[in-house]
Tab-separated table of C-alpha atoms in Angstrom:
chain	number	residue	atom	x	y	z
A	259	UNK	CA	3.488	-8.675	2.669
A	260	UNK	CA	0.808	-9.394	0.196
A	261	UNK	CA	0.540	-12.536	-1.141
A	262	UNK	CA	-1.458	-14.230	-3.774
A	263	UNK	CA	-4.501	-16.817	-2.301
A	264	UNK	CA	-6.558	-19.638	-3.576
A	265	UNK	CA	-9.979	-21.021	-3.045
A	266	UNK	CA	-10.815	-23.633	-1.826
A	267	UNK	CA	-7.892	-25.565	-0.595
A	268	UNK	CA	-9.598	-29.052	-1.556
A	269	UNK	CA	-11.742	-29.524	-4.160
A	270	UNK	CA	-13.349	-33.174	-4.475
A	271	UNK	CA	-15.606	-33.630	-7.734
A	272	UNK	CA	-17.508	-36.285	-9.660
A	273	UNK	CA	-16.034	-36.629	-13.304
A	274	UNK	CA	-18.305	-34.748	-15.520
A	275	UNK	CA	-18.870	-32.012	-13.419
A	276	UNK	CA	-17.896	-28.071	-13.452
A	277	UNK	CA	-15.450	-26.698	-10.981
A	278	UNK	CA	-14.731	-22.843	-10.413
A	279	UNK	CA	-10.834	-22.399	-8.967
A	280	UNK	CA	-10.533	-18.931	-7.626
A	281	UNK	CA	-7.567	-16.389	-6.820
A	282	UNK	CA	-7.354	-13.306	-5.707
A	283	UNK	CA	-4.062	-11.837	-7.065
A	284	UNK	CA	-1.956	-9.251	-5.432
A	285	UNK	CA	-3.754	-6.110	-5.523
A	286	UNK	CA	-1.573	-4.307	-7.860
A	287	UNK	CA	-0.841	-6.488	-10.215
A	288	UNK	CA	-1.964	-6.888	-13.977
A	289	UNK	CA	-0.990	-10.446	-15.140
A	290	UNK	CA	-2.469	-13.326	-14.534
A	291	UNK	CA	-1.183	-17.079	-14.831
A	292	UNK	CA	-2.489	-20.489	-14.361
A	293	UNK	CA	-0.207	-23.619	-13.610
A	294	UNK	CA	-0.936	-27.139	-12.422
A	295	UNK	CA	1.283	-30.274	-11.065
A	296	UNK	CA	-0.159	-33.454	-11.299
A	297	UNK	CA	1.330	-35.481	-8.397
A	298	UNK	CA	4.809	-36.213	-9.051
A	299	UNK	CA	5.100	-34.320	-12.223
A	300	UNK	CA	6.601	-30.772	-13.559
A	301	UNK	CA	4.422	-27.847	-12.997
A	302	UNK	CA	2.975	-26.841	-16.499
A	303	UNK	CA	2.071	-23.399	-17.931
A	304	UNK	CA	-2.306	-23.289	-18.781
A	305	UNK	CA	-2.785	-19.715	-19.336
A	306	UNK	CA	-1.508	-16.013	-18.906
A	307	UNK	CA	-4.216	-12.908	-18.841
A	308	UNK	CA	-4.171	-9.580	-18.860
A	309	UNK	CA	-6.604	-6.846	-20.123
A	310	UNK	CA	-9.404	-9.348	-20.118
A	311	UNK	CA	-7.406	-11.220	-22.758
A	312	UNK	CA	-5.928	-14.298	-22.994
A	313	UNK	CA	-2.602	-13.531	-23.885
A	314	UNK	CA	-1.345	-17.616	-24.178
A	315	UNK	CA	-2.482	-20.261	-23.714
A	316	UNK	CA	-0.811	-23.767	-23.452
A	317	UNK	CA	-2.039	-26.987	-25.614
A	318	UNK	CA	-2.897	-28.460	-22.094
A	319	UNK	CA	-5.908	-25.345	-21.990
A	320	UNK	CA	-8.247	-26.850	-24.419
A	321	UNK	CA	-12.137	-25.883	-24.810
A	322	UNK	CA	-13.263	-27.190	-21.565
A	323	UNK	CA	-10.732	-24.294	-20.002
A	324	UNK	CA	-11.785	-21.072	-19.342
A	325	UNK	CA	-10.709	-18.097	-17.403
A	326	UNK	CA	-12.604	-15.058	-16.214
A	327	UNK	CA	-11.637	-11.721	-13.678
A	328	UNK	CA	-15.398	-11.247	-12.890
A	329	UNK	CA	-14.586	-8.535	-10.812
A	330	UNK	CA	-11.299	-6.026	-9.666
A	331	UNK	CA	-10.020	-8.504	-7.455
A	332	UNK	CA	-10.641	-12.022	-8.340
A	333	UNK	CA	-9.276	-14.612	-11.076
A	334	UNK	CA	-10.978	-17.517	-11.667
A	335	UNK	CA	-10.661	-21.056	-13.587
A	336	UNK	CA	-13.324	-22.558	-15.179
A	337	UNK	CA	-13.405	-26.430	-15.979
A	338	UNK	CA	-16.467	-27.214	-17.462
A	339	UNK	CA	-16.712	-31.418	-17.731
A	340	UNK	CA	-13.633	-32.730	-15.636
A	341	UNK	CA	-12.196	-35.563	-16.242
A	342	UNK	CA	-10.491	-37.935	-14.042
A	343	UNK	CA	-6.740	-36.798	-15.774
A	344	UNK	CA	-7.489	-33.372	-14.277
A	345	UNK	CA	-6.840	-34.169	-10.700
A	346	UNK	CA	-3.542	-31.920	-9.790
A	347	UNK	CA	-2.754	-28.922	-7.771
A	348	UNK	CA	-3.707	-25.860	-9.361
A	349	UNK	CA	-1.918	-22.437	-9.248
A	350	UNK	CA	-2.272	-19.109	-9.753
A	351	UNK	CA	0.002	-16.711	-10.046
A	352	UNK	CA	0.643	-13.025	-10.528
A	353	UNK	CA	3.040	-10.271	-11.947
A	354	UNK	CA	3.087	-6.574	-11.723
A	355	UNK	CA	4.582	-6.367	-15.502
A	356	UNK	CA	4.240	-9.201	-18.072
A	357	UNK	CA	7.743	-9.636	-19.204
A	358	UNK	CA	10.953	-9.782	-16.599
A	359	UNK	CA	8.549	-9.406	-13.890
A	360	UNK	CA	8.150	-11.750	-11.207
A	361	UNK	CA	5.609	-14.009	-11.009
A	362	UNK	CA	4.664	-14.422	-7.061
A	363	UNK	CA	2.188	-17.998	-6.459
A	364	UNK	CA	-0.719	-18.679	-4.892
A	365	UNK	CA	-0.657	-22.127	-2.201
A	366	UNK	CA	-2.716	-23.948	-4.553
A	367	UNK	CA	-5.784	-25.750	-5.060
A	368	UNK	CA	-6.021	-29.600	-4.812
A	369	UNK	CA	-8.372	-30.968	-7.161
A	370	UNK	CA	-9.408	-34.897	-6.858
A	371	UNK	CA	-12.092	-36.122	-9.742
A	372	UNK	CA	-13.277	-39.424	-8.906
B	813	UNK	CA	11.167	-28.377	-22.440
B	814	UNK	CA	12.974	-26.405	-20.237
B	815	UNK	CA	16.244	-24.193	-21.026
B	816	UNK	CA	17.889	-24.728	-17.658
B	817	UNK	CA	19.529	-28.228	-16.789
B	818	UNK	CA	20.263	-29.006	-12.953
B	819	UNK	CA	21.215	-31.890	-10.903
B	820	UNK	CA	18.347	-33.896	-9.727
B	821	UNK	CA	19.380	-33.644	-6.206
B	822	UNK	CA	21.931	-32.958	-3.961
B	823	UNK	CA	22.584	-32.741	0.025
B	824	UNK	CA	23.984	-30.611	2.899
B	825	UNK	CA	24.476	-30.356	5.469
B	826	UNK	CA	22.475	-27.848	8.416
B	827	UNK	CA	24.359	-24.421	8.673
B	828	UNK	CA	26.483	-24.967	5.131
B	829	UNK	CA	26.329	-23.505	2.126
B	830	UNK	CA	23.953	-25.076	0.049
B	831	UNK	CA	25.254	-24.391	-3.662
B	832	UNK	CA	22.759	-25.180	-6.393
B	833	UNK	CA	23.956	-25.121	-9.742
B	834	UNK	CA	22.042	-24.395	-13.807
B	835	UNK	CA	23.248	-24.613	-16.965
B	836	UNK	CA	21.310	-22.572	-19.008
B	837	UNK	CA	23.375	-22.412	-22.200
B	838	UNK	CA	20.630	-21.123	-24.678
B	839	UNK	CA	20.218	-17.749	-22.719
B	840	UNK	CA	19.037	-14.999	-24.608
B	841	UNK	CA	20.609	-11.512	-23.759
B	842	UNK	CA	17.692	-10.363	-22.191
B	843	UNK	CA	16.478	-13.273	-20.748
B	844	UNK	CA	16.533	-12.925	-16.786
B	845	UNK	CA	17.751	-16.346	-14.698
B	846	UNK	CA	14.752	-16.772	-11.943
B	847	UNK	CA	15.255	-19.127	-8.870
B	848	UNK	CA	12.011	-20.671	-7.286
B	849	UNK	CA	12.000	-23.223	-4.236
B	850	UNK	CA	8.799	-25.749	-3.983
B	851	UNK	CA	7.848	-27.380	-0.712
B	852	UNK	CA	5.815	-30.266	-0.366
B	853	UNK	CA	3.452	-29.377	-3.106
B	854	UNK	CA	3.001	-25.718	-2.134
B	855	UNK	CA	3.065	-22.920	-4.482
B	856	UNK	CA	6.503	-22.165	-5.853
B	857	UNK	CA	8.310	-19.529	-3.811
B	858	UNK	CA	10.156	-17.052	-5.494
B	859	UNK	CA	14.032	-16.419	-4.376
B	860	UNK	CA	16.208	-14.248	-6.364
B	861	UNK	CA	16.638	-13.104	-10.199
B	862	UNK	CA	19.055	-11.493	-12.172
B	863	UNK	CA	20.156	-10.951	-15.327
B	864	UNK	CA	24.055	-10.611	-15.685
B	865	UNK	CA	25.207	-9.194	-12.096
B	866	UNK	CA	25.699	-11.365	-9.076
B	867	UNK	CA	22.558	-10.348	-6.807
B	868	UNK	CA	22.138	-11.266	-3.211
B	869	UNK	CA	18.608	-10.947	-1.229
B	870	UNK	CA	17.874	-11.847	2.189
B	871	UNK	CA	17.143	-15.334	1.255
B	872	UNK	CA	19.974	-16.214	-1.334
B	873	UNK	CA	23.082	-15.428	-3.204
B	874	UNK	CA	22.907	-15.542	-7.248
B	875	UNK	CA	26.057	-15.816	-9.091
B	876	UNK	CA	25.768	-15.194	-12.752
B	877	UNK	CA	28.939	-16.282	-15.136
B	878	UNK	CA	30.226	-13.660	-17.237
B	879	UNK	CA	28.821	-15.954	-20.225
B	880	UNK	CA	25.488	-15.963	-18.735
B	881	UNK	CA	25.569	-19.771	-19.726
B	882	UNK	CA	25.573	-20.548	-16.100
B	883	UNK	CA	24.523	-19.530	-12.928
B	884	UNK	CA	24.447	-20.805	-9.162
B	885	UNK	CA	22.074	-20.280	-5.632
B	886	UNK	CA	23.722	-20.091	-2.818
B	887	UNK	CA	21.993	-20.762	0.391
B	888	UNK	CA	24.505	-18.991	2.860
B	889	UNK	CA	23.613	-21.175	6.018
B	890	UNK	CA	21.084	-23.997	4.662
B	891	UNK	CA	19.036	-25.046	7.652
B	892	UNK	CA	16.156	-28.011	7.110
B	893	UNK	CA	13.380	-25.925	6.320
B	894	UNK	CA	15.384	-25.387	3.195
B	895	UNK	CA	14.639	-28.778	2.050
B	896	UNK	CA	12.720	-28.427	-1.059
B	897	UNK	CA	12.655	-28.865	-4.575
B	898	UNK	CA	14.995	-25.605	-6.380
B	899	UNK	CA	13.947	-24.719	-9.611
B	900	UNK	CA	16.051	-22.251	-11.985
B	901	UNK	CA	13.823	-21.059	-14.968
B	902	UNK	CA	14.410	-18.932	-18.046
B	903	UNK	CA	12.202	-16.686	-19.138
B	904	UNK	CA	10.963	-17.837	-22.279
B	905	UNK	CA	11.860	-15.704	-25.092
B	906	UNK	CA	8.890	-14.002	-26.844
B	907	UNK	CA	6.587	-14.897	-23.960
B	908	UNK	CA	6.664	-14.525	-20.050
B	909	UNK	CA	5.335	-17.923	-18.869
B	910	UNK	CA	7.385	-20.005	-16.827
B	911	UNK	CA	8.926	-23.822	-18.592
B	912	UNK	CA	9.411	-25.501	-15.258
B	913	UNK	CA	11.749	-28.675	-14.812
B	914	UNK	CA	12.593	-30.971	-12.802
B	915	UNK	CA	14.637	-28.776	-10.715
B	916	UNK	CA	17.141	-29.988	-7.691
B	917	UNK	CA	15.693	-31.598	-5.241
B	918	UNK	CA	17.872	-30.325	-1.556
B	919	UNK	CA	17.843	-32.424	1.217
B	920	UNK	CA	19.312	-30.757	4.116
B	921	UNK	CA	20.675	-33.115	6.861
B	922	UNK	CA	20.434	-32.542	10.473
């Protein structure tokens, strides 16, 4: 069955520094969507893509966001100057169809800034 | 904040029914009900969806009220690698991101 993955599992970082999460949605599928969960909290809408667009973007995705699908297969997201309040797990997810389409999740990334 | 309101938790036993309930009283007409489950922090897994018929999958049992203000997973035989964190989202009207909450946290006793 294909399934959405992440990369890397763990991500440790210095605050200040870049970090590149990357996914590799299911093969067919056209939208895009990043969530995170800070430890013990709700998981929260970032972004949804399609078409090399943006299509929404939560107030949580400010200027040091970014997202990119650099090539046909990957999905990545971009944090230019972490800070130590961006330490969560990280998810991607997919859909075949924006809309009433499900949205099928990667595992996750961990990401620790010290 | 989310459209759906569930129980914080609840617990069953191995090899019962598990019954999860959501009160989603806002629902828009076309607004599909979608049930995700949450393990340890893993990704959310999707379950079941529907819109205004009862729908059953390998994994779960939806039951929609005829109002639509309602709706309830069933777990037909819950065993305890069903203990997670059940999440029943609306899909937001005008956009197609998910508003998680707290969802139901299911502890399933041995």
């Amino acid at each position: 069955e294909p399934e959405v993955t992440q990369t890397p599992s763990h991500q440790v970082t210095q605050m200040g520094q870049e970090v590149i999460l990357r996914c590799v949605p299911i093969s067919n599928h056209l939208y895009f969507y990043w969530y995170r969960q800070i430890l013990g909290q709700k998981v929260e809408f970032l972004v949804s893509f399609y078409n090399n667009e943006i299509s929404e973007k939560s107030e949580i995705f400010d200027d040091q966001f970014s997202v990119e699908r650099p090539d046909g297969s990957n999905f990545t997201l971009k944090i230019r100057s972490t800070k130590l309040e961006d330490s969560a797990m990280y998810f991607c997810a997919s859909s075949e169809l924006e809309g009433r389409e499900t949205q099928y999740f990667g595992p996750g990334t961990r990401l620790l800034v010290l | 904040d989310a459209k759906t309101t569930q129980p914080p938790s609840m617990d069953c036993a191995e090899g019962r029914a598990a019954n999860l309930p959501c009160n989603h009283s806002t629902i828009s007409g076309n607004e599909y009900v979608y049930w995700y489950r949450q393990i340890h922090s893993q990704g959310p897994q999707y379950i079941i969806h529907g819109l205004k018929n009862n729908e059953t999958n390998e994994m779960a049992s939806l039951i929609i009220t005829e109002d639509r203000k309602s709706s309830t997973l069933i777990l037909p035989h819950a065993t305890l690698r069903d203990t997670a964190v059940y999440y029943c989202i609306v899909s937001f009207k005008g956009t197609y991101k998910y508003i998680f909450g707290t969802g139901t946290r299911l502890k399933v006793l041995a």
